[in-house]
Coordinates of C-alpha atoms in Angstrom, one line a residue:
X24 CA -16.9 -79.0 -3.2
X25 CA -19.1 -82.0 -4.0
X26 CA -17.2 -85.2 -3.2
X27 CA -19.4 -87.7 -5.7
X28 CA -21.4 -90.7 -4.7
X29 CA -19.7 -92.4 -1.7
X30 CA -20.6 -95.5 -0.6
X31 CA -23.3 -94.5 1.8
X32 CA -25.0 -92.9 -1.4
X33 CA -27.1 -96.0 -3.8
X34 CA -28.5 -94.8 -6.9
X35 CA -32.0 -96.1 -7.7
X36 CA -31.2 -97.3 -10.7
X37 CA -28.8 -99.5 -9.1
X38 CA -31.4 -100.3 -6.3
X39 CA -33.9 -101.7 -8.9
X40 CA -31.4 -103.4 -10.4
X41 CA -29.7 -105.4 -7.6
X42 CA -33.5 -105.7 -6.9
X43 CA -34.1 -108.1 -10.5
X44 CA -30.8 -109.9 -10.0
X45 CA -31.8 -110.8 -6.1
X46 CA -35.2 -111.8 -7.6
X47 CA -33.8 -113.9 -10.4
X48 CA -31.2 -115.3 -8.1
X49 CA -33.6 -116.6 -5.8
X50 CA -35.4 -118.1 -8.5
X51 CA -32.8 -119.7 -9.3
X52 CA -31.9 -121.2 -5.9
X53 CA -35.1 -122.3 -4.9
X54 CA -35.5 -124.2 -8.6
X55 CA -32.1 -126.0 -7.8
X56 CA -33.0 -126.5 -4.3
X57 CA -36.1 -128.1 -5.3
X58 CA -35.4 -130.6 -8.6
X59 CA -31.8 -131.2 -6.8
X60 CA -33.8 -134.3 -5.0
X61 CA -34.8 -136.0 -8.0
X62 CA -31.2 -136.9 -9.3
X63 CA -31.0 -138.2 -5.3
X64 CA -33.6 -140.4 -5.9
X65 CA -32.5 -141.3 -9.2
X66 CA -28.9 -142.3 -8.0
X67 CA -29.5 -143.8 -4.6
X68 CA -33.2 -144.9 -4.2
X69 CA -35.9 -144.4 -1.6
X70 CA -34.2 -145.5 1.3
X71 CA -31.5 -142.7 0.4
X72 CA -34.1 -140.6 -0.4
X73 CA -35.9 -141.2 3.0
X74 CA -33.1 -140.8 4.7
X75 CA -32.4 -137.2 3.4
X76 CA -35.6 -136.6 3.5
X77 CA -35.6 -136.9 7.1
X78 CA -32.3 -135.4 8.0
X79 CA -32.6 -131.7 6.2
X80 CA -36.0 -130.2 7.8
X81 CA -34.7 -130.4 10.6
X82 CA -31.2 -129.1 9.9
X83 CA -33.6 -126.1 8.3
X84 CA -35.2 -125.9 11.1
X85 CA -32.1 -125.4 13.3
X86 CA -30.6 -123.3 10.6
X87 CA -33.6 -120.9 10.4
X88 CA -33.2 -120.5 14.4
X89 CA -29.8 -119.7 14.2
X90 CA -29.7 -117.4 11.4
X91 CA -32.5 -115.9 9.9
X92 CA -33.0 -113.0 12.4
X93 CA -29.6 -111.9 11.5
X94 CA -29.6 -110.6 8.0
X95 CA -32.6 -108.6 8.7
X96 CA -31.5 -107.0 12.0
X97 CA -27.7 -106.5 10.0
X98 CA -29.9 -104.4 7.2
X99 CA -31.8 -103.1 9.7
X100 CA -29.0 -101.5 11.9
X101 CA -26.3 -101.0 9.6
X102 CA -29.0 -99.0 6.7
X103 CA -29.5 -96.4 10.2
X104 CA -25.6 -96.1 11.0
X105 CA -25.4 -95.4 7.2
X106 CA -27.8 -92.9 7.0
X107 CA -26.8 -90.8 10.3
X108 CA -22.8 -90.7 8.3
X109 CA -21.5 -93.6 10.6
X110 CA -19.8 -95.8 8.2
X111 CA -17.8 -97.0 11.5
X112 CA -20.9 -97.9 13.6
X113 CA -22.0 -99.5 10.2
X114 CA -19.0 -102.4 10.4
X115 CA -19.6 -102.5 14.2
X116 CA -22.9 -103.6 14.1
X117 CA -21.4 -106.4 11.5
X118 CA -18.7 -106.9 13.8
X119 CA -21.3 -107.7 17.1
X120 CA -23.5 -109.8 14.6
X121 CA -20.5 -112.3 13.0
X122 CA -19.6 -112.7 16.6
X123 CA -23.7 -113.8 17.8
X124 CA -24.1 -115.5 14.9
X125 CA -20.6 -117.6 14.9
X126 CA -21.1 -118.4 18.2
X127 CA -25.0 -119.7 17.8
X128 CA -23.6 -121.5 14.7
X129 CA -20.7 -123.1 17.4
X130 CA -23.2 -123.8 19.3
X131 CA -25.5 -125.6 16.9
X132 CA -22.7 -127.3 15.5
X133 CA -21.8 -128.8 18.8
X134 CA -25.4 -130.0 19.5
X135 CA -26.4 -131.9 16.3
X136 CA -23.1 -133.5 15.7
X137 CA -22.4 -134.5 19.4
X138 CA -26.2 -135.0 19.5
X139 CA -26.8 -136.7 16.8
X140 CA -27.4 -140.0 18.2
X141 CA -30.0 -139.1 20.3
X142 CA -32.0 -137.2 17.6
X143 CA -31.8 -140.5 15.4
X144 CA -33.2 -142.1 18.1
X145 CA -36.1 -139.1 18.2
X146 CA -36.8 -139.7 14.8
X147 CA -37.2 -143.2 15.0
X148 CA -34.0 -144.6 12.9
X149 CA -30.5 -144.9 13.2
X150 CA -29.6 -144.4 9.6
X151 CA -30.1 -140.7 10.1
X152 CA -27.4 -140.4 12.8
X153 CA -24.3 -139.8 9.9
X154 CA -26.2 -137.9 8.0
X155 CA -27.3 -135.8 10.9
X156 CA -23.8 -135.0 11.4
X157 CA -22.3 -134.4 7.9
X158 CA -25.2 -131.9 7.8
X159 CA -24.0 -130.3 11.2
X160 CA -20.4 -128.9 9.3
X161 CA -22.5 -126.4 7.2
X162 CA -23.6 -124.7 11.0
X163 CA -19.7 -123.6 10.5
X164 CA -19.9 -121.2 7.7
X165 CA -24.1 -120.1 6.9
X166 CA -24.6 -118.2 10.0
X167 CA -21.3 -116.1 9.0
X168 CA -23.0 -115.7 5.2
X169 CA -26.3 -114.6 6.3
X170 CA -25.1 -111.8 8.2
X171 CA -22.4 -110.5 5.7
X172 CA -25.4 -110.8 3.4
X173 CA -27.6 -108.8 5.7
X174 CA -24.4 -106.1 6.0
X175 CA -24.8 -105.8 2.1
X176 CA -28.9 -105.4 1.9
X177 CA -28.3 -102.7 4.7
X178 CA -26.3 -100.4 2.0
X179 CA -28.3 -101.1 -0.9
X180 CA -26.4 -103.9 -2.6
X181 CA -28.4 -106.9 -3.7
X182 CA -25.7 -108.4 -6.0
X183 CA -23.6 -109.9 -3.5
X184 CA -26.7 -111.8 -1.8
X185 CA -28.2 -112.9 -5.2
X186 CA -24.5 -114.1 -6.7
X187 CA -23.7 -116.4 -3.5
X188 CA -27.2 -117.8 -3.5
X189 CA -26.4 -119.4 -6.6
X190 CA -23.0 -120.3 -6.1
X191 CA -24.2 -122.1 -2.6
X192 CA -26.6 -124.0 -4.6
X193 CA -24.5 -125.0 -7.4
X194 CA -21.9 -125.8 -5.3
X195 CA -24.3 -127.5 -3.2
X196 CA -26.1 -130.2 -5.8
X197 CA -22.4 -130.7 -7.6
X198 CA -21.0 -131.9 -4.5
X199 CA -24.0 -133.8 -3.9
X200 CA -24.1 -135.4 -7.1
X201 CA -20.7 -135.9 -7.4
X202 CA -20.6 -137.9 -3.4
X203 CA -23.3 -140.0 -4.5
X204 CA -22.0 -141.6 -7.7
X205 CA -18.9 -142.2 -6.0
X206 CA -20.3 -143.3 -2.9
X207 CA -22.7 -145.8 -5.0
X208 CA -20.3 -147.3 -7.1
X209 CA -18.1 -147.6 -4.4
X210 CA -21.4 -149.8 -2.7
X211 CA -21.1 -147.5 0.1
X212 CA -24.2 -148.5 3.0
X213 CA -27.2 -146.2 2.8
X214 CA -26.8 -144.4 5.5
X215 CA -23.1 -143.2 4.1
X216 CA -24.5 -142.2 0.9
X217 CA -27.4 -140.1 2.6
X218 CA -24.4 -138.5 4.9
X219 CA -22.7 -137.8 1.4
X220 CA -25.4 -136.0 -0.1
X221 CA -25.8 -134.3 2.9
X222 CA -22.8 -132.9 3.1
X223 CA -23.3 -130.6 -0.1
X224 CA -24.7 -128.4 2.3
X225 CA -21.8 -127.5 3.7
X226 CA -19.8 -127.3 0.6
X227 CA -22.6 -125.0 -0.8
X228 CA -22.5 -122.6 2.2
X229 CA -18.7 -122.7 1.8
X230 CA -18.7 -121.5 -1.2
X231 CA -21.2 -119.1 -1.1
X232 CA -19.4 -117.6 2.1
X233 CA -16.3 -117.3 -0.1
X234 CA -18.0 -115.7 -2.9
X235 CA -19.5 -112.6 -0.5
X236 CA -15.7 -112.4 1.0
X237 CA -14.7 -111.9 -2.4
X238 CA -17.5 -108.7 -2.7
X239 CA -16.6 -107.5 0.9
X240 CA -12.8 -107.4 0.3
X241 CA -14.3 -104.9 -3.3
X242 CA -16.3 -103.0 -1.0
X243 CA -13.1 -102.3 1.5
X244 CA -10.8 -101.5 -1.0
X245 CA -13.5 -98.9 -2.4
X246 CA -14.4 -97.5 0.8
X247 CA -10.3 -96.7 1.4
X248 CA -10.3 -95.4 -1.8
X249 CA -13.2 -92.4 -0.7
X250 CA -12.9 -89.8 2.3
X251 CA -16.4 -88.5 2.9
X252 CA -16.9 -85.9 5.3
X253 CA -18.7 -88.2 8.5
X254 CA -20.1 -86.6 11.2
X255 CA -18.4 -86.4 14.4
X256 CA -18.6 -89.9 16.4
X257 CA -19.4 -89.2 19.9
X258 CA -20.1 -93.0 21.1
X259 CA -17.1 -94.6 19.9
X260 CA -18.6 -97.3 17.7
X261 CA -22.3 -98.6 17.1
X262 CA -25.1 -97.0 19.0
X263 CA -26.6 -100.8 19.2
X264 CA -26.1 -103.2 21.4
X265 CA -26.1 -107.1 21.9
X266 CA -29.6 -106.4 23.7
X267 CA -31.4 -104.6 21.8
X268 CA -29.9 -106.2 18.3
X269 CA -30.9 -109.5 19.9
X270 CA -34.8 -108.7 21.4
X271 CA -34.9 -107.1 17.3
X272 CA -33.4 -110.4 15.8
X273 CA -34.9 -112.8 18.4
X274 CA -38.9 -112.9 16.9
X275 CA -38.0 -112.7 13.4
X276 CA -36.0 -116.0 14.3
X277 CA -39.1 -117.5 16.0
X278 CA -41.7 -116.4 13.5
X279 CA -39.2 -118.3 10.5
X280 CA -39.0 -121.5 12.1
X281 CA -43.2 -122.1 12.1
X282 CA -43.4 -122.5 8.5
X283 CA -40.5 -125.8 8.7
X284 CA -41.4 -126.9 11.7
X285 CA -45.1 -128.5 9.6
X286 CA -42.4 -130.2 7.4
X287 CA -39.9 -131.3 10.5
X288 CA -43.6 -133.0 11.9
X289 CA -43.2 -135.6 9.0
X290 CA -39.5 -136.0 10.7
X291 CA -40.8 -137.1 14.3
X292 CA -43.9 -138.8 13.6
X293 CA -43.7 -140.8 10.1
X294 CA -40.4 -143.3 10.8
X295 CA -41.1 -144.1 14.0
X296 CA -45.5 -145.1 13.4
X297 CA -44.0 -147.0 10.2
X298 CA -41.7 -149.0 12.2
X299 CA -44.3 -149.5 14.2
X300 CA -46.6 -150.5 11.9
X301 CA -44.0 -153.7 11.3
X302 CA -41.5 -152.2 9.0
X303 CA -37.7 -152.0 9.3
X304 CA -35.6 -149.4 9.6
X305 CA -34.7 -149.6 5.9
X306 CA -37.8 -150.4 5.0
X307 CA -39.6 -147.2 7.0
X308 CA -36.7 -145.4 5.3
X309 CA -37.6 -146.6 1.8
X310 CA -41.4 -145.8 2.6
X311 CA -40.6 -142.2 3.8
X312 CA -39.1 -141.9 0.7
X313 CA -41.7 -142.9 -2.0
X314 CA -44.3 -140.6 0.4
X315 CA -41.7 -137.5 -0.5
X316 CA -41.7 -138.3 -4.6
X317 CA -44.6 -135.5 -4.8
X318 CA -43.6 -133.0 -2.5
X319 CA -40.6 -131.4 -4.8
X320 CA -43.3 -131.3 -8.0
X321 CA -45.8 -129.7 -5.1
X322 CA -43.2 -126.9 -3.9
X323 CA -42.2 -126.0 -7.3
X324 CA -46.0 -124.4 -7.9
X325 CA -45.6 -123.2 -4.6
X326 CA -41.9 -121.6 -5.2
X327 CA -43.8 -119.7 -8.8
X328 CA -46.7 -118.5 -7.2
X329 CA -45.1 -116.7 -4.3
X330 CA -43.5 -114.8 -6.7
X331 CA -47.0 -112.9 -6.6
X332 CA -47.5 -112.5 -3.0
X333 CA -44.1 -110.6 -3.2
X334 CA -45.8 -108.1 -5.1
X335 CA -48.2 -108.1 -2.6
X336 CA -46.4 -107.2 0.7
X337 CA -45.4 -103.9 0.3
X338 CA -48.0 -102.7 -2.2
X339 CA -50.9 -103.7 1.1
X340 CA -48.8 -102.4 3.7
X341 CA -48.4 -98.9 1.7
X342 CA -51.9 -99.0 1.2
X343 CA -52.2 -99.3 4.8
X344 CA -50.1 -96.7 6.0
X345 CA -51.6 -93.8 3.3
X346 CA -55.3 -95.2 4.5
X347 CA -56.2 -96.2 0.9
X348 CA -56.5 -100.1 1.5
X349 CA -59.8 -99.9 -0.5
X350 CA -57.6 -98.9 -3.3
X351 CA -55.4 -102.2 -3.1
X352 CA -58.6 -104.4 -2.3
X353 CA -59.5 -105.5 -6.0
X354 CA -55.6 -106.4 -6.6
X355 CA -55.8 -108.6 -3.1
X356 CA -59.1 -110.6 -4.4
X357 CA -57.7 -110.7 -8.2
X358 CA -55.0 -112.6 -6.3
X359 CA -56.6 -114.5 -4.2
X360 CA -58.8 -116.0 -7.3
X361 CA -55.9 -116.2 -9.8
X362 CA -54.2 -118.3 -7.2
X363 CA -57.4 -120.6 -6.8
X364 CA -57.0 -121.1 -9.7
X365 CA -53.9 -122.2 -10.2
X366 CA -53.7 -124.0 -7.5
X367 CA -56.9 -125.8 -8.6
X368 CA -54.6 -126.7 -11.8
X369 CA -51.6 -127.6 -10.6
X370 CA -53.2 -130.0 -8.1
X371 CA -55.4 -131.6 -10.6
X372 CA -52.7 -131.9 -13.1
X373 CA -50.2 -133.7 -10.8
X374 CA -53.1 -135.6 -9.6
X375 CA -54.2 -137.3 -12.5
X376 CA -51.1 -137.6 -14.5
X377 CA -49.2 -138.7 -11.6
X378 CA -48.3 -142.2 -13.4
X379 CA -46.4 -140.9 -15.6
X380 CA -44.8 -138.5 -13.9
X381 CA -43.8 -140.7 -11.1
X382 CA -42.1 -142.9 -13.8
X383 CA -40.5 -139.9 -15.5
X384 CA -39.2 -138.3 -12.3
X385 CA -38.1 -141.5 -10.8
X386 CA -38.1 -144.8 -12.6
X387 CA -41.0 -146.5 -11.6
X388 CA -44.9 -146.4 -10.9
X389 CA -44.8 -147.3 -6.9
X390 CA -45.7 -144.5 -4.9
X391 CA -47.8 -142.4 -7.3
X392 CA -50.9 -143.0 -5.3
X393 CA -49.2 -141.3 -2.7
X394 CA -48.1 -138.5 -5.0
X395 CA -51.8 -138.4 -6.2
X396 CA -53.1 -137.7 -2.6
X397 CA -50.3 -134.9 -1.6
X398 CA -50.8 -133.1 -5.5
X399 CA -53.8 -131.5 -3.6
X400 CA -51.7 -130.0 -0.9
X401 CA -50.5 -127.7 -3.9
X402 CA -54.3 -125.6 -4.0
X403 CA -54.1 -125.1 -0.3
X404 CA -50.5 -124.5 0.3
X405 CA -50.4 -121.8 -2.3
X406 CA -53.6 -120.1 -1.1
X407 CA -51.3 -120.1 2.9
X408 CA -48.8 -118.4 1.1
X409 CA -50.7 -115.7 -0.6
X410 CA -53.3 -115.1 2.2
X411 CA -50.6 -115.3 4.4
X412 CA -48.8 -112.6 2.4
X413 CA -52.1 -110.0 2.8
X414 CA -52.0 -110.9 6.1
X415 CA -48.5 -109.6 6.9
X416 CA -49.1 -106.6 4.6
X417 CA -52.1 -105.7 7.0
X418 CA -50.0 -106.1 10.2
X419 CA -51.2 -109.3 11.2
X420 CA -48.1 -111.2 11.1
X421 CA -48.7 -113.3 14.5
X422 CA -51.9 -114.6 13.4
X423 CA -50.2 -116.3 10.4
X424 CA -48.0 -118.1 13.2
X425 CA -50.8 -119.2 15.3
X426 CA -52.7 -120.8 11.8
X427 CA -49.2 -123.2 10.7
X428 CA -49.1 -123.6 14.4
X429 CA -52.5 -124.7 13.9
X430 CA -52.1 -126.9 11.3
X431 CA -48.6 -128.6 12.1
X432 CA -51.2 -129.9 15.4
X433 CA -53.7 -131.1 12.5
X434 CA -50.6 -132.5 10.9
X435 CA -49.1 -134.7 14.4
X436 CA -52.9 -136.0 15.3
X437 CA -54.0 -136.9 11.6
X438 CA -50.5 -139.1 11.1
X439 CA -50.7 -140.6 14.6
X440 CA -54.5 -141.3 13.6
X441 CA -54.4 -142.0 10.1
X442 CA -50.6 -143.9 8.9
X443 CA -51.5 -146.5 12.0
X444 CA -54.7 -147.5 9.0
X445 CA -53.4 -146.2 5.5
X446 CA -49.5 -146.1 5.8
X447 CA -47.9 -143.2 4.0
X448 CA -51.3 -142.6 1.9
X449 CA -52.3 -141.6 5.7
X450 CA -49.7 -138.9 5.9
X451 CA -50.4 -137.9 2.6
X452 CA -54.4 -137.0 3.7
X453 CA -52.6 -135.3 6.5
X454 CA -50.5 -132.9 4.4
X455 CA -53.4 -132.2 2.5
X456 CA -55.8 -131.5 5.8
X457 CA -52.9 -129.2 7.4
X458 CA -52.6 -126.8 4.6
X459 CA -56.1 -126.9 4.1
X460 CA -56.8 -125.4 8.1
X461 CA -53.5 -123.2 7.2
X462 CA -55.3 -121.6 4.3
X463 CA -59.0 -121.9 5.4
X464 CA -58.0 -120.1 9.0
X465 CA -56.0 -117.2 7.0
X466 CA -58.8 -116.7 4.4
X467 CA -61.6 -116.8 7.7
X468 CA -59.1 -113.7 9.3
X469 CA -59.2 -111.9 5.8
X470 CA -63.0 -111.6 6.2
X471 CA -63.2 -110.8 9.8
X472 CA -60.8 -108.0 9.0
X473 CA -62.8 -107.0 6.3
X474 CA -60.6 -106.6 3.1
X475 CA -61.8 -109.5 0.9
X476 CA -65.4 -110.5 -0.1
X477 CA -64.8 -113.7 -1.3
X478 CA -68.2 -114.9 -3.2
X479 CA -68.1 -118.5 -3.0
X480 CA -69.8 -118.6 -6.6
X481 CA -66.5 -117.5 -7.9
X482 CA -64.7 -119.9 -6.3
X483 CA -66.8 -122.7 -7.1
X484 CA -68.7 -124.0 -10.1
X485 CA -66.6 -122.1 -13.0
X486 CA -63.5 -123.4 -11.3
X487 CA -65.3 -127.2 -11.2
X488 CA -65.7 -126.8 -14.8
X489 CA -62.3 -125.5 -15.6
X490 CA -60.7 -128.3 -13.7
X491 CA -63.1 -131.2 -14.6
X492 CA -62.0 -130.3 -18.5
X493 CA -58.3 -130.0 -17.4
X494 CA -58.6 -134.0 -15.7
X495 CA -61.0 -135.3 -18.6
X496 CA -58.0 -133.9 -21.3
X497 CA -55.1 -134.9 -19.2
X498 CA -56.7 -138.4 -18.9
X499 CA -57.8 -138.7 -22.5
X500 CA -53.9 -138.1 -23.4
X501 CA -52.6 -140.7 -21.2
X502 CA -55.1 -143.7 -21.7
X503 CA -55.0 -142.8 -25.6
X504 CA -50.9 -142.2 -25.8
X505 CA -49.2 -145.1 -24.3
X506 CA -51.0 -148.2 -27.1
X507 CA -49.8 -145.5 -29.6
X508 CA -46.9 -144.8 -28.6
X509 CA -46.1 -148.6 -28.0
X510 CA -46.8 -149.3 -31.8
X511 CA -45.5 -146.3 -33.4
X512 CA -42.3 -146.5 -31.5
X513 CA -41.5 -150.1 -30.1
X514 CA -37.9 -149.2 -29.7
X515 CA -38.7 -146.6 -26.9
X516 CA -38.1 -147.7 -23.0
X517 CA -40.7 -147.4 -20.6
X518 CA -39.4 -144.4 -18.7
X519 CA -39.0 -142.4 -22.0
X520 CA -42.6 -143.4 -23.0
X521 CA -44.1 -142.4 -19.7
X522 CA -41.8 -139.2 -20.2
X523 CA -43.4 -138.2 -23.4
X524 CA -47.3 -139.0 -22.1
X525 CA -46.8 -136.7 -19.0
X526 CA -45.6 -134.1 -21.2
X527 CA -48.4 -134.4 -23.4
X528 CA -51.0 -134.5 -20.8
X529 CA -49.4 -132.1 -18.9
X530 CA -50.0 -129.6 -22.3
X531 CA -53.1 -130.8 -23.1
X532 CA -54.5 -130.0 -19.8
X533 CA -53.1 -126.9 -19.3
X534 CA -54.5 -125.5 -22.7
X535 CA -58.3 -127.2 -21.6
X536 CA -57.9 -125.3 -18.6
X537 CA -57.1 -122.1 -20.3
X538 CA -58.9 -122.2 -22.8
X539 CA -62.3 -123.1 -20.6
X540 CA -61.2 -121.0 -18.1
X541 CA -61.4 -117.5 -19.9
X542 CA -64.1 -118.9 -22.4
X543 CA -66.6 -119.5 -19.7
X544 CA -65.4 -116.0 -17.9
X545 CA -64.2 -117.9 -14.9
X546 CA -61.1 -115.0 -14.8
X547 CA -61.9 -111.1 -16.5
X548 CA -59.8 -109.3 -18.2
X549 CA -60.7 -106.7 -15.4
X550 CA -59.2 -108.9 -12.6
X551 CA -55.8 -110.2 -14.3
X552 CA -55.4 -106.6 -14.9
X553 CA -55.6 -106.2 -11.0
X554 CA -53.3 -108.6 -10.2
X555 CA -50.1 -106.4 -9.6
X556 CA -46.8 -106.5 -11.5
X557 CA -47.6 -109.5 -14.0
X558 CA -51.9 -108.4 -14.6
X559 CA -51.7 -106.2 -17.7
X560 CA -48.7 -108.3 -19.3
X561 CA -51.1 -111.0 -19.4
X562 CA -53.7 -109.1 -20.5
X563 CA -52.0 -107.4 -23.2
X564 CA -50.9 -110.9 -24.4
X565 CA -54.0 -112.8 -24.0
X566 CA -56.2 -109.8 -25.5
X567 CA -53.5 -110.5 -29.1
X568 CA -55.0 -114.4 -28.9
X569 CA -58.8 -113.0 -28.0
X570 CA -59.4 -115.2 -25.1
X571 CA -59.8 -112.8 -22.8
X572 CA -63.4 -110.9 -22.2
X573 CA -64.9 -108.4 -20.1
X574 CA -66.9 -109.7 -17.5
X575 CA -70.9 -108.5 -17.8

């Protein structure tokens, strides 16, 4: 007699969804995890800024060591137990990884808050040292959430993990927030308030941690509630080990932390060579913190576009394995020049309406030279992200390692070389020459392997066109708007005038760029239709406005 659907048993339908809510979820997260710095700013000023800017690479950093091996190895074990009818080995394996990861976490704990003098006086400042360890607290409960969120991935549940992502980050920027007006009107020092804004990490990760507590103690009470017929257990628990769940969990921990250890460079090199260069402590802070005003607008294209290499992964890896990569080639280079594109965009945009956006985002002009130099570290970091994607979806996961490995070494000799001269606008030409190996060296593999062509005249002289229109509109609307806007509406401060010029340049520019873009055949309808998942939704909807042709 059929017992029903037990818990080992996840319907597709229910697959797919948890699938869209994880997806939205992280969306979600990553938005608030990237505009969250701008109230920071806003509230506290650069030197907070700088401070906090300093202080949370490298609690990523640690965090990614610590942790991100877990979840994967969790879904990875506990999905086998699950299938072989071992719903006991299932919440062993969870059992052995809570224990590894509470005890790294301990571990970590102990050696960035008993630590954190010293690493203050690694990174160059001594304002980072409270900060440093109001950070340390969230080591106490994220190592615990990633692996219950890995225990629910392994049997087909994505709700719980998309749910507490947005709780933690919530939670997170609320408590943030909330420290730092208190904290400034109680004319708190800087290096307090930075501790306090900090510290919303570890409020975040506690409540996130409660909220998949709340989903296991549903899931227990619905297991007891259904008898399925297991088989026999033989081996009295888990058929894994601490070895071999370690050497699995081990590399996927090492192969995270390359990605924020380019951004933890900025940590180790940039306060100290600005103290050097006669600056303060306060003062390097304050710097540190104006060269970071771009990087937030910069991640955000990034966070939107790799929304397409996830698309990517699996659809070249099962190319792969069925021996039909030729089949998954057009998608790849459709990609590959959609991103170009919008990369070219997004970088030219921030670029030439930085201004106004520096004002809108954060009260004043200084710094948007800065933010003018590090736009262009959107293009490149968004082509590493998607070339780095067909890389891993080929199987050649290490050599994306060696390239950000590659570049983070660009990053340390340029900034050694470079700030000594130009300051922070030093750094910035950095950034930009880092991603640019990243990308250029993963693009270089692509060919060598042989699944993209890459004709430099479609990456060149439309895409100049395209982008020179975009800047020449852009930079009509903000020379143009501002006398207007002065006369027509005297009343209006300077922030909110700035505010309404980088919105109109902002539109104006992307509309040139569209509209030149598919006007001059730069991008077919034939290769947005490639582009998988979002290619014939665009289509369909450009085809209704006729922009979109067929390429002779």
């Amino acid at each position: 007699m059929s017992q029903g659907p037990g818990p080992t048993e996840v319907p597709a339908r229910a697959l797919v969804k948890g699938a869209v809510v994880l997806g939205a979820a992280a969306i979600v997260s990553k938005l608030l995890g990237t505009m969250q710095k701008i109230p920071l700013q806003n509230v506290a000023g650069d030197n907070v800024f700088g401070i906090y800017n300093a202080v949370y690479p490298l609690y990523i950093t640690i965090l990614v060591l610590a942790t991100a091996g877990f979840p994967v190895a969790v879904s990875r074990f506990v999905a086998e137990e699950r299938a072989l009818g071992r719903p006991d080995g299932a919440r062993g394996i969870l059992k052995m990884a809570l224990k590894l990861a509470i005890g790294t976490g301990l571990v970590c704990f102990v050696l960035l808050y008993f630590g954190a003098g010293t690493i203050a006086s690694w990174i160059g400042n001594r304002q980072t040292e409270e900060a440093l360890r109001s950070v340390s607290f969230a080591l106490f409960f994220v190592p615990a959430l990633a692996t219950i969120r890995g225990y629910f991935q392994g049997i087909g549940q994505m709700a719980p993990t998309g749910v507490s992502q947005v709780a933690e980050q919530v939670v997170r920027v609320a408590v943030m927030v909330a420290l730092l007006i208190m904290l400034v009107r109680a004319d708190a020092s800087d290096s307090l308030i930075a501790a306090g804004a900090t510290f919303g990490s570890a409020a975040g990760a506690l409540a996130g941690l409660g909220v998949v507590l709340l989903y296991w103690r549903s899931h227990r009470l619905r297991e007891r509630g259904f008898r399925p017929v297991v088989r026999p257990d033989t081996t009295n628990g888990t058929r894994v080990g601490y070895g071999r769940f370690i050497a699995y969990a081990l590399p996927i921990c090492l192969g995270a932390i390359v990605l924020p250890v380019l951004t933890l460079v900025d940590t180790f090199t940039m306060p100290r060579l600005l103290t050097r260069s006669g600056y303060d402590e306060a003062g390097a802070m304050a710097q540190f913190g104006l060269y970071n005003h771009g990087l937030p607008l910069v991640q955000l294209v990034a966070m939107i576009v790799s929304s397409m290499s996830v698309a990517l992964v699996p659809a070249i890896s099962e190319a792969k394995a069925s021996g039909t990569l030729a089949a998954v080639r057009g998608s790849a280079e459709a990609s590959l020049r959609l991103t170009w594109l919008i990369g070219l965009a997004a970088s030219a945009g921030l670029a030439v309406t930085a201004m106004p956006l520096n004002v809108m985002f954060y009260k004043e002009a200084e710094g948007y030279g800065v933010m003018m130099i590090l736009a262009f570290t959107a293009v490149f970091s968004v082509i590493q992200i998607v070339s780095g994607a067909m890389l891993q979806g080929l199987g050649a996961e290490r050599a994306t390692v060696l390239h950000l490995l590659a570049a983070a070494l660009v990053k340390v000799v340029l900034n050694v070389w470079l700030m000594p001269v130009w300051g922070i606008a030093g750094a910035a030409v950095s950034a930009v020459a880092a991603y640019a190996v990243a990308a250029a060296l993963n693009v270089y593999r692509l060919r060598r392997l042989g699944f993209i062509r890459m004709p430099w005249r479609d990456y060149t002289w439309k895409p100049a066109v395209c982008t020179l229109v975009l800047s020449l509109a852009a930079l009509a609307v903000v020379g143009a708007a501002e006398p207007l806007l002065t006369q027509a509406a005297p009343e209006l401060s300077y922030r909110w005038r700035m505010t309404v010029i980088a919105l109109l340049a902002v539109a104006a520019g992307a509309l040139a760029f569209a509209l030149t873009l598919f006007k001059t055949g730069a991008i077919s309808a034939e290769e947005l239709g490639a582009v998988p998942k979002l290619g014939n939704k665009l289509v369909s909807l450009l085809r209704k406005a006729r922009l979109l042709r067929h390429r002779n």
